Each structure stands twice: as structure tokens, then as C-alpha cells.
Amino acid sequence: MRLPKTYPEFKAKYGLHPDPQQEAAILSDAGATLLLAVPGSGKTTTLVTRLGYLIHCQGVDPRQLLTVTYTVAAAGDMKRRFISLFGEEHAEELSFRTINGLCQSIVSRYARLRGVEPFALWSSEGELNALVRWLMQANGAEWPGEQEVKEVRGQITCCKNGMLRDEEIRAIRMDGVDFPAVYFGYRSYLEEHRRMDYDDQLVFAWRALRKYPELLAWYQRRFPCLSVDEAQDTSKIQHAILNLLAAGGRSLFLVGDEDQSIYGFRAAWPQALLDFQKLYPEGRVLLMETNYRSAGSIVEKADSFIQRNGSRHAKHMRPSRPQGEAVRHVQLEDYGQQAHYLAQAAEDCTVPTAVLYRNNDSALPLIDLLERRGIPYACRQREGFFFTSPAVRDLTDVLLLALDPTDRERFLRVYYKLEVRIKRNVLQDRLRRVPEGVPVLDALIDGGGIEPWQVGRLKALRTHLSKLPQLSSFAALQRIVKYMGYGDYLSSQGGDRSRVDILLALARQEPGVEGLLRRLDTLRETVETGNSSGCPFVLSTIHASKGLEYERVFLIDVVDGIFPSVNPRKGNDLSPEEQRTLEEERRLFYVGATRAKKRLTLLTCVNRFGEPSPPSTFVEQFLGLPAWSSQKPKEAAAPRKEPSAAAVAAWEKDYLPGTAVVHRSFGPGVVESRAGSLAVIDFGEAGVRKVELAACLRRRLIRLASSPGF
């Protein structure tokens, strides 16, 4: 059968119906082209169709077509799409590769041409993490957890991919560790052992292509037509490599969207898209602005929202589908209600539905509740960093120390975070003289050689620890944070309070301290094992949802300080780095919102454990609401009838010692003791007060912290 020679024949043969913007991209067959494609515009199908056009209409040898993708999975998906459109005839001749796969071939070819043995690729993540952890400990970090190691490795990746000079690396500062020392130690170790990691592979390939023209010329002859998918996620050094291979843009087709660049922590460099016409003066910028995925109401809100970013091309996302349902904002009274609300949605779920969040941690209370209720779900996360994070590790260490007061190592890890101001060497010296199995605090208090005021602090700590096992797990954690000094320590270190809130949410489901510790072990195993069932109810980070779509989407934990991670209410006081971070977080919100086809719901709560929690600025901006501070208060509801004596008596039973409560006047507190209806409650700054429960409940002056509201 004769292959089509003309574009109309090509379209007819393969049943293609591109819109005008898609068609302009398909017919782009020479020079440098940047295709900016909004979410749901069919960019992958358009890219694959263009490959078919080059083969069938332009007579390009398929072996000369190289398409660079972001992941191995994306490469496989693109090949499958080509086969579904054009059959298998040319599929095996096409090259779909990741940038690292391409650079590996460059390194190997360089070695053959030069007759040398290249450095071996060190691909074991566990071994590389162990090396970084050892270097961190040697340079200032006492007990680096998985999250801290991940952050340092991420910074190493950014240094290499960002093509930073040594003097720029020496200026980098990270809390708790001498990063430049770790970086140069890491580099020296790999060089001494003739090893390279994946980032070194990029650096080596770039240097080899620049230094050896014959190597570069071979690749330029081999692949005169170069296409790049997800160009906004490509790093600076990756763009430099692609520019060399494309002979300065001789035949380069970039597909991406700076509005969807969300991998800054992996060194993505969307600036290359913004500078495209500076880099390639003869190049063309094409647009695909029609969203075929989402309802019109979602598209219009999302487009208006992303226009707030300054670092972007001038373009608009346009709807193709009817308006559909309005974007919903569900404002719950208390953070604890979020998991219950979503569990109900999971129980009734019959269509593809996603709960999307910025951080994996946000899913834990929901996972816990779904597991307890036996409700099916699928989870795309497999990271257990929450459980080894500094705050969670500290709080569980304190609980474990309360259960085993003889644990010296655990005591030395946490004592200085609990207002015990004694030099470590003094404590270590005293403890060396104490027999094993003796309670640490008893030995220190009775051993002498410590100032009276220091003894007083040790006694206070001992009293606190002795009470923790008798409290509910929620009350025990509240006591550590509010009354044992850990909250002050966390604030002084600029620590992230969000993980403490997550732990408190989990503690609400476990009455005792030991039960909470066992539950955390179970949850960690559940998370790290993963759940990939074919259930329509899916939990995922927004990053992991990129490229996917769902009938319904819930965006959760959209609270300033969590999502976005910086506080945009600072306005003009934001630093340039904070401004860049805020723009990336806005892009992340935009990507999450545009995963939804029919229904988008934004979930917020009025308070988090007694603290006011206004909706994220992003919610206000997305929905076009006035700022939180200017919102009019709701009209007062009609007064409710006084509850019956039987109802009050039933409610009283929940107010046990250790229970967290909220009083209309005194704020959050913890029940210290009960004698009939009389309760002694510690309200923190409002002091310890005696409260007549029956009267307060009858007048609705007090409630459980876990209840929806008054």
C-alpha cells in the first residue's frame, strides 16, 4: 500500500482531527520550535503525531528521530501511543530515551573512542544515602534522618544540574550541617573510587561533547531531528546538552509549559523556556491553549489563578467543555474532620477520584482512618520520611523515654530540647559512673555535682515523664509540646510544626501512649509497602499525579505555611528566593487543580487543634474571594435550645483526665483531674482553672478539641 504523501492523505489514513494550533505544531518540521501546551491540550498525542508526519509526509528516516522524555515510563507510554496511531512498522526504529539514558550512551561511546575505562556508575540509592549520612555526621549533623539525607542529596543534585561553580557551592548554607564540606567530600570520595552518580553522568557527557568535536558530530549525524517532552522539567545542564546535540537549534522541537514546572527541588530550569528566543533568535514559539480535559468552570478559575505568576509566557488556557459544576470550597470546622469527610467520599466512590496534597504527610491521618475502617483505596506514595523526621523522632523518643527511664542514649538525644540546660559532657561524665538499669534522671538528681537550679529542671522533667504513660496519647503529646518546652525548642529552630499536627491527628485515634507507638510502626510499614490496588479512590501527591486525570479531585491541606509553604501574606517583604518558591507553589496548585475533569473541591478547616487556620491565600486567589482579613463574619445563628439533662450527663463522660478541650473564653486546654462534675483544666496561658462541667456543657461554653464546634 502506498504511504500517504500529502498531509490531507496522512490525516485521512490515520483518522486524525487536530485543532488549528495542534496542526501548526504537527507541521513544524525545521529549525528550533518551542510548543507551549496548557494542561489537557493533547501535547503528547501532538508530539507523537508530528513524528508520524515527519516519517510519512517528509520522508525522514525514523532511525534519525530522537525523542527525549523525562522518565522511563513516559518513554514507554510515548512508544505505545505511536503504535496505537500508526502501527508497529516504524516503532522499533524510533528512539525514545530519557536524558540519563542518552548520556549513558554518550559516556560509553566516548570511552570506546578514547580507549579508556570510564568511571563506574554508582546507582545504589541506599549506598549513596549511607555515604551522605556518614559525611553529614562528620560535618556537624548528630543524627541525620532519611528526610535530612534526602534534602542534602537533593541539594547536591541541584549543584551539579545547575552548573554551579565551586565558589557558589561554598556559599550554600543548610541548617544543622556544613553542606559545602559534605558536597566536596562526596565529590572527592567518588573521584577517588572512580565512581559517578547519575548527575555526574550528565556533567561528564556535557564535557565530553564540548571537548571532542568528533563525538558531538557523530550524534548530530545520527539524530538530526531532536524532540524533547516536558521541557519545563529539564535542568540547566540537560538543556546545555540538548543544545549541543541540536546544533544550536538546527532541528529542535521542545514541548512544555513553564506554568507546569513543579520540579525545582530536582533542579528543573524553566528559565530556558522563558529565554527560548534569546537562545534561538530564529526559533518559533507555538501555543496550544485549549484544554480538552476539565470542565469550563475549572479551566477559567485555573487560568485566572496562574496569570498571577510573573515568570511566564503570555498565554491563556481556554475551555472546550461546558461549564459544569462550580469549583467547591468545603470549609470544615476542625482539622480532625478532614479525614472523616474524605473517608465518607471513599466509601461512596464509584468514579476515578483523587485526593491530592503537597506533602506525603498530609495523607497519613486519612490512610490511618481508611485502614481502621477497612475502606479500599490506592496510594501512590511509598515514602516514610514522616516517621524519621526530626519532630516526630523527638516526640516518640520522649514517649519511649517515659516508658523506659533507663534509656541513656534516648535521654541524651532529647534532654536539651526539653529545657534541661546542662552541658552534654557534664551529663556524660555523670552517667559513666552509674550502673546500667538505673533510671537516668534519678541517677543525675541524686548523684550530686550539678547546680541546684539544674537539679530543679531535672526534677521537673522527671515529673512530666512519670505522668505521660497515664495520659491519652493526644494529651501526652500536647504536654510535651506545650508544657515540657519542646514547642519553644521547635520554634527557636525554625522547625516545621505541620508534622506535629499530623502526629496529634493520629494520636486522636489511639487512647494510650503505647498504642500510638505501635500504630506508628504499623502505619510506617503500610506506607512503605504501598497500596497500588485498582481502586478508583486514589491518594497522591500533586507531583506524582502529573500527567494523570480524574473525574473528581480533592485538594487538601491548603493552608498558608503548608500549601504554599511560604506565607504570601508578607507581600512585598518576600525575598527573591521566597518569591520564586511562591511562584512554583502556585504552579503546583495549578497542576493539581487541572487534574480534575468534572469536579474540583478545595478542603480547608477553620482551626487546627485550637489554633485559627484561615484558608490558604491560594484558595482566595483561585476562587476570587476577598482576603481572609476582610471577609465579613457570618451572621449569628439563632440560639439553640438548651440540651437536656440526659444529654449533658452523656457528654460529661468524655471529659476524662488527659482529654484536650476548648473553652469559649479560655481557649484550648487539657483536663488535669475530675471530681464528679468538677474538672481541673490547664488552659496554658489562661492558667489552671476549676470548671463545673455540667453548667459549661449546658451553656455550650466548652467542647472536646476533636468535636466539630460549639
XYZ file of C-alpha atoms in Angstrom:
710
model
C 0.000 0.000 0.000
C 1.235 3.437 -0.973
C 2.142 5.616 2.020
C 0.418 8.994 2.081
C 2.451 11.729 0.503
C 0.353 14.704 1.417
C -0.793 15.926 4.768
C -4.538 15.574 3.934
C -3.916 11.959 2.891
C -1.959 11.402 6.102
C -4.826 12.732 8.243
C -7.436 10.694 6.380
C -5.442 7.451 6.555
C -4.922 7.623 10.307
C -8.182 9.313 11.275
C -6.546 12.458 12.686
C -8.561 15.576 13.619
C -6.177 18.121 15.142
C -7.333 21.617 16.002
C -5.571 24.547 14.237
C -2.984 25.036 16.999
C -2.212 21.311 17.174
C -1.904 21.237 13.393
C 0.603 24.108 13.372
C 2.746 22.121 15.800
C 2.494 18.912 13.758
C 3.590 20.722 10.585
C 6.586 22.367 12.284
C 9.440 20.465 10.613
C 12.559 22.657 10.657
C 14.598 24.911 12.927
C 14.045 25.467 16.625
C 10.450 25.334 17.859
C 9.012 25.720 21.342
C 5.492 24.367 21.765
C 3.800 25.713 24.897
C 0.931 23.377 25.724
C -1.533 24.041 28.562
C -2.874 21.155 30.708
C -5.207 18.805 28.857
C -4.320 20.195 25.427
C -3.108 16.868 23.978
C 0.608 17.632 23.859
C 1.816 14.027 23.905
C -0.559 12.996 21.131
C 0.531 16.055 19.116
C 4.231 15.254 19.599
C 3.707 11.628 18.536
C 1.582 12.705 15.558
C 4.388 15.017 14.458
C 6.786 12.047 14.447
C 4.355 10.203 12.178
C 4.097 13.263 9.917
C 7.904 13.503 9.585
C 8.111 9.818 8.627
C 5.116 9.533 6.308
C 4.943 13.002 4.755
C 8.533 14.303 4.925
C 10.299 11.019 4.307
C 12.506 11.281 7.400
C 14.265 8.030 8.322
C 12.682 7.014 11.687
C 16.157 5.982 12.898
C 17.127 9.672 12.751
C 14.366 10.735 15.160
C 15.333 11.035 18.815
C 12.697 11.897 21.412
C 13.906 12.683 24.916
C 11.444 12.074 27.741
C 11.552 12.790 31.465
C 11.094 9.227 32.726
C 11.391 5.647 31.505
C 7.625 5.290 31.999
C 6.985 8.327 29.776
C 9.242 6.863 27.069
C 7.277 3.614 27.134
C 3.943 5.442 27.055
C 5.020 7.518 24.063
C 6.052 4.435 22.121
C 2.710 2.771 22.882
C 0.873 5.867 21.666
C 2.850 5.833 18.422
C 1.919 2.198 17.856
C -1.757 2.859 18.620
C -1.819 5.640 15.984
C 0.482 4.326 13.258
C 1.034 0.646 13.916
C 4.271 -1.177 14.683
C 6.016 -0.732 11.294
C 8.430 2.010 12.397
C 8.056 1.855 16.152
C 11.186 -0.206 16.815
C 13.317 2.146 14.696
C 12.363 5.195 16.744
C 14.438 6.218 19.762
C 12.553 7.235 22.919
C 15.106 7.838 25.668
C 15.489 9.571 28.980
C 18.213 12.202 29.188
C 20.206 9.939 31.526
C 19.861 7.007 29.144
C 21.146 9.214 26.331
C 24.071 10.460 28.438
C 24.973 6.907 29.378
C 25.365 6.102 25.682
C 27.487 9.268 25.214
C 29.800 8.224 28.062
C 30.113 4.698 26.661
C 30.865 5.917 23.141
C 33.429 8.384 24.492
C 35.165 5.523 26.303
C 35.347 3.442 23.103
C 36.626 6.354 21.018
C 39.315 7.289 23.553
C 40.211 3.772 24.587
C 39.663 4.479 28.277
C 37.688 2.912 31.085
C 35.008 5.354 32.276
C 34.092 5.762 35.904
C 31.586 3.146 37.014
C 28.008 4.298 37.584
C 27.079 4.086 41.263
C 23.317 3.552 41.117
C 22.544 2.125 44.573
C 20.401 4.718 46.343
C 20.922 3.003 49.692
C 24.720 3.088 49.399
C 24.768 6.717 48.235
C 22.469 7.701 51.098
C 24.764 5.905 53.539
C 27.763 7.817 52.168
C 25.955 11.148 52.520
C 24.777 10.283 56.049
C 28.369 9.434 57.062
C 29.637 12.710 55.597
C 26.855 14.668 57.333
C 27.744 13.158 60.690
C 31.393 14.005 60.076
C 30.386 17.614 59.360
C 28.015 18.713 62.071
C 24.845 16.621 61.905
C 24.284 14.477 65.012
C 21.551 12.042 63.949
C 20.545 12.756 60.355
C 17.293 11.055 59.409
C 16.062 9.972 55.980
C 14.479 13.341 55.247
C 17.641 15.291 56.096
C 19.739 12.954 53.930
C 17.242 13.359 51.078
C 17.454 17.157 51.355
C 21.265 17.140 51.236
C 21.289 14.775 48.252
C 18.727 16.999 46.554
C 20.996 19.988 47.092
C 23.944 18.044 45.599
C 21.789 17.285 42.561
C 20.846 20.956 42.218
C 24.504 21.995 42.369
C 25.503 19.675 39.532
C 22.425 20.191 37.390
C 22.527 23.943 37.921
C 26.180 24.031 36.789
C 27.232 25.874 39.956
C 30.848 26.910 40.355
C 32.846 25.837 43.399
C 32.709 29.322 44.908
C 28.896 29.320 44.613
C 28.716 25.935 46.336
C 30.921 27.183 49.184
C 28.345 29.919 49.850
C 25.424 27.481 50.348
C 24.098 27.191 53.914
C 21.910 24.420 55.318
C 20.615 24.077 58.883
C 22.432 21.551 61.028
C 25.201 20.601 58.604
C 28.201 22.064 56.773
C 26.878 21.463 53.266
C 29.989 22.598 51.309
C 32.117 20.163 53.333
C 29.639 17.357 52.607
C 29.490 18.226 48.897
C 33.241 18.341 48.328
C 33.729 15.252 50.494
C 31.119 13.421 48.395
C 32.768 14.513 45.146
C 36.254 13.543 46.341
C 35.090 10.125 47.515
C 33.530 9.322 44.146
C 36.576 10.546 42.231
C 38.983 8.558 44.418
C 36.973 5.393 43.862
C 36.435 6.079 40.126
C 32.646 6.204 40.520
C 29.960 8.557 39.235
C 26.328 9.080 40.148
C 23.551 9.913 37.675
C 24.219 13.657 37.956
C 27.938 13.141 37.298
C 26.909 11.231 34.188
C 25.263 14.400 32.857
C 28.289 16.530 33.697
C 30.695 14.047 32.081
C 28.582 13.764 28.897
C 28.372 17.558 28.560
C 32.128 17.940 28.971
C 32.868 15.123 26.523
C 30.607 16.608 23.826
C 32.287 20.008 24.203
C 35.825 18.681 24.280
C 35.641 16.152 21.457
C 34.007 17.530 18.273
C 34.089 14.124 16.605
C 31.908 12.677 19.381
C 29.398 15.527 19.067
C 29.371 15.290 15.254
C 28.534 11.580 15.409
C 25.414 12.236 17.494
C 24.371 15.174 15.346
C 24.582 12.977 12.219
C 22.884 10.075 13.979
C 19.931 12.160 15.253
C 19.383 15.255 13.087
C 15.800 15.570 14.431
C 15.535 16.041 18.182
C 12.289 16.320 20.166
C 12.049 16.942 23.913
C 8.958 16.245 26.015
C 8.260 18.010 29.362
C 10.932 20.578 28.590
C 9.946 22.661 31.629
C 11.299 19.884 33.897
C 14.701 19.802 32.217
C 17.693 21.088 34.199
C 20.227 23.696 33.116
C 22.933 21.163 32.230
C 20.374 18.982 30.415
C 19.360 21.966 28.287
C 23.052 22.609 27.583
C 23.484 19.002 26.374
C 20.362 19.185 24.193
C 21.514 22.481 22.696
C 24.814 20.862 21.658
C 23.078 17.828 20.171
C 20.618 20.027 18.263
C 23.481 22.005 16.713
C 22.266 25.209 18.278
C 18.640 24.575 17.356
C 19.094 23.324 13.796
C 16.288 20.840 14.367
C 14.944 21.090 17.892
C 11.328 20.624 18.945
C 10.696 21.434 22.616
C 7.317 20.666 24.181
C 6.497 22.020 27.614
C 4.810 24.668 29.711
C 6.588 26.823 32.277
C 3.256 27.043 34.139
C 3.616 23.321 34.882
C 7.225 23.400 36.080
C 6.998 21.822 39.552
C 10.313 20.059 39.978
C 12.528 22.852 41.239
C 13.754 20.526 44.014
C 15.151 18.318 41.235
C 16.856 21.314 39.584
C 14.254 21.900 36.868
C 15.121 25.079 34.954
C 12.019 26.593 33.331
C 14.013 29.749 32.588
C 15.217 28.006 29.418
C 11.659 28.207 28.081
C 11.369 31.872 29.031
C 14.712 32.630 27.326
C 13.971 30.472 24.276
C 14.011 33.288 21.727
C 17.191 34.706 23.223
C 18.871 31.307 22.860
C 17.360 30.664 19.416
C 16.717 34.038 17.696
C 15.343 32.324 14.590
C 13.173 29.963 16.591
C 9.378 29.942 16.788
C 7.083 29.801 19.794
C 3.784 27.977 19.188
C 0.810 27.709 21.527
C -1.741 25.021 22.332
C -4.238 26.770 24.604
C -7.358 24.596 24.508
C -7.988 22.335 27.489
C -9.972 19.225 26.453
C -9.937 17.657 29.921
C -11.586 19.871 32.507
C -14.986 21.492 32.881
C -15.164 25.133 31.861
C -15.553 26.333 35.451
C -12.250 24.676 36.442
C -10.373 25.939 33.373
C -11.486 29.541 33.849
C -10.559 29.611 37.551
C -7.205 27.919 36.937
C -6.276 30.270 34.106
C -7.123 33.383 36.105
C -5.112 31.969 39.012
C -1.894 31.235 37.086
C -1.935 34.692 35.483
C -0.701 35.959 38.873
C 2.746 34.493 38.193
C 5.208 36.897 36.653
C 7.730 34.448 35.170
C 5.712 33.070 32.272
C 4.834 33.469 28.609
C 1.718 35.406 27.707
C -0.937 32.772 27.063
C -4.386 31.716 28.249
C -5.930 28.330 28.866
C -9.321 28.083 27.154
C -12.111 25.590 27.869
C -13.614 23.248 25.300
C -16.135 21.594 27.625
C -19.294 23.089 29.198
C -19.064 24.985 32.496
C -20.232 22.017 34.547
C -20.170 22.183 38.340
C -18.748 25.212 40.085
C -15.473 24.692 41.944
C -16.393 23.816 45.531
C -14.767 25.144 48.707
C -15.623 22.994 51.724
C -14.583 24.671 54.955
C -14.603 22.245 57.876
C -14.718 23.387 61.460
C -11.734 21.366 62.668
C -8.725 19.674 61.063
C -9.798 16.323 62.507
C -12.910 16.399 60.318
C -10.904 16.316 57.087
C -10.082 12.608 57.238
C -13.682 11.711 58.162
C -15.064 13.815 55.306
C -12.761 12.116 52.799
C -13.399 8.649 54.236
C -17.082 9.173 53.518
C -16.212 10.135 49.939
C -14.081 6.972 49.650
C -16.916 4.773 50.941
C -19.269 6.081 48.276
C -16.650 6.237 45.478
C -17.599 4.752 42.095
C -15.689 7.034 39.677
C -11.947 7.834 39.396
C -11.305 10.170 42.318
C -8.050 11.634 43.625
C -7.138 13.193 46.946
C -4.145 15.387 46.114
C -1.759 17.059 48.512
C 1.536 18.895 48.526
C 3.264 16.664 51.083
C 3.007 12.914 51.635
C 2.458 13.610 55.340
C -0.994 15.036 54.629
C -2.297 11.593 53.665
C -1.357 9.848 56.930
C -4.475 10.655 59.040
C -6.631 9.593 56.096
C -4.646 6.390 55.487
C -4.943 5.605 59.195
C -8.720 6.069 59.151
C -9.247 4.135 55.899
C -7.186 1.230 57.243
C -9.132 1.201 60.528
C -12.458 1.164 58.685
C -11.377 -1.298 56.012
C -12.261 1.120 53.199
C -10.426 0.293 49.938
C -8.086 2.882 48.430
C -4.992 3.142 46.250
C -1.971 5.148 47.361
C 0.854 6.296 45.131
C 3.193 7.262 47.988
C 5.952 4.973 49.259
C 7.973 7.376 51.402
C 8.135 7.012 55.163
C 10.087 10.207 55.824
C 7.434 11.404 58.270
C 8.342 8.699 60.743
C 12.049 9.599 60.813
C 11.617 13.369 60.616
C 13.223 15.355 63.465
C 9.987 16.448 65.177
C 8.332 13.018 65.034
C 11.543 11.313 66.109
C 11.934 13.708 69.039
C 8.367 13.287 70.266
C 8.424 9.495 70.016
C 11.809 9.493 71.777
C 10.267 11.400 74.700
C 7.369 8.930 74.874
C 9.761 5.980 74.791
C 11.915 7.580 77.484
C 8.804 7.925 79.643
C 8.176 4.191 79.201
C 11.823 3.282 79.837
C 13.508 5.878 82.111
C 16.794 3.897 81.997
C 17.422 4.585 78.277
C 20.560 6.758 78.350
C 21.004 7.144 74.606
C 17.442 8.367 74.168
C 17.809 10.774 77.081
C 20.954 12.294 75.559
C 19.092 12.778 72.271
C 16.250 14.829 73.746
C 17.148 16.363 77.113
C 18.415 19.700 75.727
C 15.185 20.109 73.761
C 13.160 19.985 76.999
C 14.596 22.980 78.872
C 17.349 20.988 80.627
C 20.311 23.317 80.228
C 23.273 21.198 81.232
C 26.358 20.630 79.098
C 26.455 17.255 77.404
C 29.963 16.428 78.636
C 28.847 17.014 82.247
C 25.916 14.623 81.834
C 28.002 12.013 80.049
C 30.601 12.185 82.813
C 27.947 11.658 85.489
C 26.279 8.811 83.608
C 29.544 6.890 83.120
C 29.569 6.286 86.885
C 26.011 4.951 87.023
C 25.277 1.218 86.750
C 23.143 0.007 83.832
C 19.438 -0.306 84.531
C 19.223 2.714 86.853
C 16.742 5.451 85.824
C 18.765 8.220 84.218
C 17.064 11.150 85.943
C 17.183 9.503 89.372
C 20.919 8.969 88.994
C 21.567 12.546 87.880
C 19.394 14.096 90.610
C 20.901 12.003 93.402
C 24.477 11.943 92.100
C 25.467 15.497 93.047
C 27.868 17.780 91.181
C 25.082 19.706 89.464
C 23.838 23.216 90.271
C 20.632 23.418 92.369
C 18.683 25.148 89.584
C 19.745 22.384 87.202
C 18.547 19.761 89.670
C 15.221 21.590 89.723
C 14.900 21.303 85.944
C 15.752 17.593 86.080
C 13.107 17.046 88.762
C 10.504 18.885 86.672
C 11.385 16.709 83.669
C 11.104 13.556 85.773
C 7.651 14.599 86.988
C 6.464 15.263 83.455
C 7.823 11.953 82.168
C 6.233 9.995 85.008
C 2.784 11.339 84.066
C 2.980 10.713 80.310
C 2.196 6.944 80.374
C -1.058 7.629 82.287
C -2.320 10.202 79.802
C -4.065 9.704 76.495
C -1.585 9.790 73.608
C -3.076 13.110 72.435
C -2.770 14.693 75.884
C 0.770 13.288 76.302
C 1.914 14.907 73.055
C 0.199 18.171 73.988
C 2.028 18.115 77.312
C 5.426 17.594 75.644
C 4.855 20.403 73.157
C 3.131 22.955 75.400
C 4.480 22.339 78.908
C 7.791 20.478 78.591
C 9.480 23.034 76.372
C 9.545 21.166 73.079
C 7.258 23.661 71.335
C 9.599 26.507 72.307
C 12.595 24.499 71.087
C 10.893 23.814 67.753
C 10.082 27.493 67.292
C 13.629 28.556 68.166
C 14.982 26.210 65.481
C 12.517 27.375 62.849
C 11.115 23.842 62.774
C 8.084 22.747 60.790
C 5.036 22.471 63.081
C 2.931 20.664 60.452
C 4.321 17.224 61.331
C 3.470 17.773 64.985
C -0.104 18.481 63.869
C -0.176 15.283 61.813
C 1.081 13.297 64.808
C -1.603 14.866 67.011
C -4.246 13.887 64.458
C -3.015 10.277 64.555
C -2.931 10.344 68.356
C -6.635 11.143 68.497
C -7.339 7.631 67.246
C -5.192 5.887 69.896
C -6.095 6.313 73.571
C -2.754 5.194 75.075
C 0.907 6.084 74.508
C 1.999 2.506 73.844
C -0.880 2.035 71.409
C 0.193 5.135 69.476
C 3.787 3.902 69.204
C 2.599 0.515 67.910
C 0.242 2.242 65.462
C 3.071 4.385 64.083
C 5.111 1.240 63.384
C 2.137 -0.321 61.596
C 1.473 2.825 59.561
C 5.107 3.113 58.539
C 5.052 -0.442 57.214
C 1.760 0.253 55.420
C 3.103 3.401 53.765
C 6.456 1.943 52.732
C 4.819 -1.203 51.339
C 2.403 0.894 49.326
C -1.077 0.204 48.087
C -1.489 0.034 44.344
C -4.896 -1.640 44.075
C -7.148 -0.816 41.162
C -9.495 1.071 43.476
C -10.967 4.275 41.965
C -10.206 6.253 45.156
C -6.551 7.363 44.849
C -4.275 9.220 47.269
C -1.351 11.023 45.669
C 0.996 13.961 45.902
C 0.422 16.514 43.173
C 3.900 15.759 41.838
C 3.022 12.079 41.378
C -0.277 12.983 39.681
C 1.397 14.934 36.870
C 0.080 13.750 33.512
C -2.931 11.970 35.081
C -6.598 12.905 35.233
C -9.596 12.047 37.426
C -13.320 12.668 37.363
C -13.166 14.218 40.849
C -10.261 15.842 42.684
C -9.953 16.958 46.305
C -7.108 19.368 47.065
C -6.385 19.196 50.807
C -4.302 20.954 53.456
C -4.401 24.206 51.508
C -3.248 26.307 54.439
C -0.638 29.080 54.378
C 2.611 27.610 55.676
C 1.732 24.159 54.321
C 0.456 24.877 50.838
C 2.002 27.231 49.939
C 4.992 26.526 52.169
C 5.892 30.244 52.298
C 3.494 32.821 53.691
C 2.328 35.022 50.789
C 0.712 37.464 53.214
C 4.139 39.014 53.699
C 3.523 40.727 50.357
C 6.413 42.950 49.328
C 8.512 41.642 52.215
C 9.075 38.339 50.409
C 12.717 37.735 49.488
C 13.577 36.922 45.828
C 14.017 33.261 46.846
C 10.651 33.228 48.638
C 9.041 34.835 45.589
C 10.473 32.102 43.327
C 9.237 29.460 45.748
C 5.782 31.044 45.862
C 5.522 31.009 42.074
C 6.488 27.331 41.924
C 3.927 26.535 44.622
C 1.299 28.407 42.603
C 2.257 26.261 39.604
C 1.891 23.168 41.782
C -1.620 24.221 42.842
C -2.451 24.891 39.179
C -1.263 21.420 38.146
C -3.289 19.801 40.942
C -6.465 21.689 40.048
C -6.199 20.789 36.363
C -6.120 17.051 37.100
C -9.900 17.310 37.647
C -12.266 16.621 34.756
C -15.696 17.292 36.288
C -15.488 18.260 39.952
C -12.827 20.122 41.944
C -13.140 20.520 45.721
C -10.818 22.606 47.889
C -10.761 21.466 51.527
C -9.854 23.811 54.384
C -10.612 23.955 58.101
C -11.301 26.823 60.493
C -8.866 25.652 63.174
C -6.047 23.173 63.695
C -6.041 21.881 67.275
C -7.436 25.080 68.717
C -5.328 27.405 66.548
C -7.008 29.596 63.871
C -6.433 28.195 60.400
C -7.692 30.525 57.667
C -7.887 29.176 54.113
C -4.735 29.387 52.063
C -4.231 32.568 50.103
C -4.295 30.269 47.086
C -7.920 29.361 47.829
C -8.842 33.016 47.957
C -6.987 33.728 44.708
C -8.323 30.669 42.888
C -11.942 31.334 43.808
C -11.673 35.107 43.523
C -12.584 35.617 47.207
C -11.656 38.665 49.291
C -8.691 38.266 51.609
C -9.399 36.411 54.853
C -8.910 39.536 56.930
C -11.583 41.407 55.029
C -14.213 38.673 54.967
C -17.380 39.613 56.794
C -18.211 37.407 59.751
C -21.154 35.117 59.315
C -24.449 36.261 60.746
C -25.056 34.844 64.165
C -27.200 31.747 64.107
C -30.416 31.632 66.074
C -29.785 30.483 69.655
C -30.095 26.743 70.110
C -32.271 25.132 72.743
C -30.598 24.197 76.000
C -29.650 20.491 75.939
C -31.455 18.040 78.169
C -30.019 16.836 81.475
C -29.592 13.363 79.952
C -27.571 14.776 77.042
C -25.337 16.757 79.388
C -24.735 13.683 81.547
C -23.763 11.662 78.466
C -21.377 14.364 77.277
C -19.684 14.616 80.675
C -18.426 11.041 80.392
C -15.984 12.071 77.623
C -14.145 14.638 79.761
C -11.566 12.293 81.286
C -8.136 13.393 82.633
C -5.772 13.985 79.713
C -8.572 14.973 77.308
C -7.966 18.034 75.096
C -10.785 20.602 75.265
C -11.632 24.098 74.035
C -13.370 26.763 76.152
C -15.078 29.769 74.555
C -13.274 32.220 76.864
C -10.112 30.423 77.991
C -9.201 28.694 74.705
C -7.601 25.231 74.376
C -6.737 23.212 77.459
C -6.175 19.756 78.913
C -8.243 18.137 81.679
C -5.891 17.520 84.622
C -8.326 15.860 87.038
C -12.047 15.156 87.702
C -14.167 15.005 90.843
C -17.763 14.434 89.782
C -18.787 17.333 87.559
C -15.902 19.486 88.779
C -12.892 19.427 86.437
C -9.454 20.977 86.868
C -8.300 22.137 83.449
C -4.938 23.590 82.427
C -5.646 26.300 79.830
C -1.993 27.228 79.241
C -1.665 30.997 79.170
C -5.154 31.336 80.693
C -3.958 29.312 83.698
C -5.269 26.290 85.613
C -8.987 26.642 86.356
C -11.728 24.703 88.111
C -14.708 24.251 85.812
C -18.189 22.951 86.555
C -18.650 20.740 83.532
C -22.422 20.320 83.640
C -23.010 24.068 83.675
C -20.481 24.723 80.913
C -21.889 21.967 78.722
C -25.454 23.131 79.264
C -24.452 26.661 78.128
C -22.190 25.274 75.376
C -19.128 27.019 76.791
C -16.833 24.012 76.453
C -16.292 21.248 73.915
C -13.874 18.467 73.091
C -10.995 19.616 70.870
C -11.858 16.773 68.491
C -15.512 17.863 68.106
C -16.646 19.918 65.081
C -17.557 23.049 67.030
C -19.750 24.604 69.699
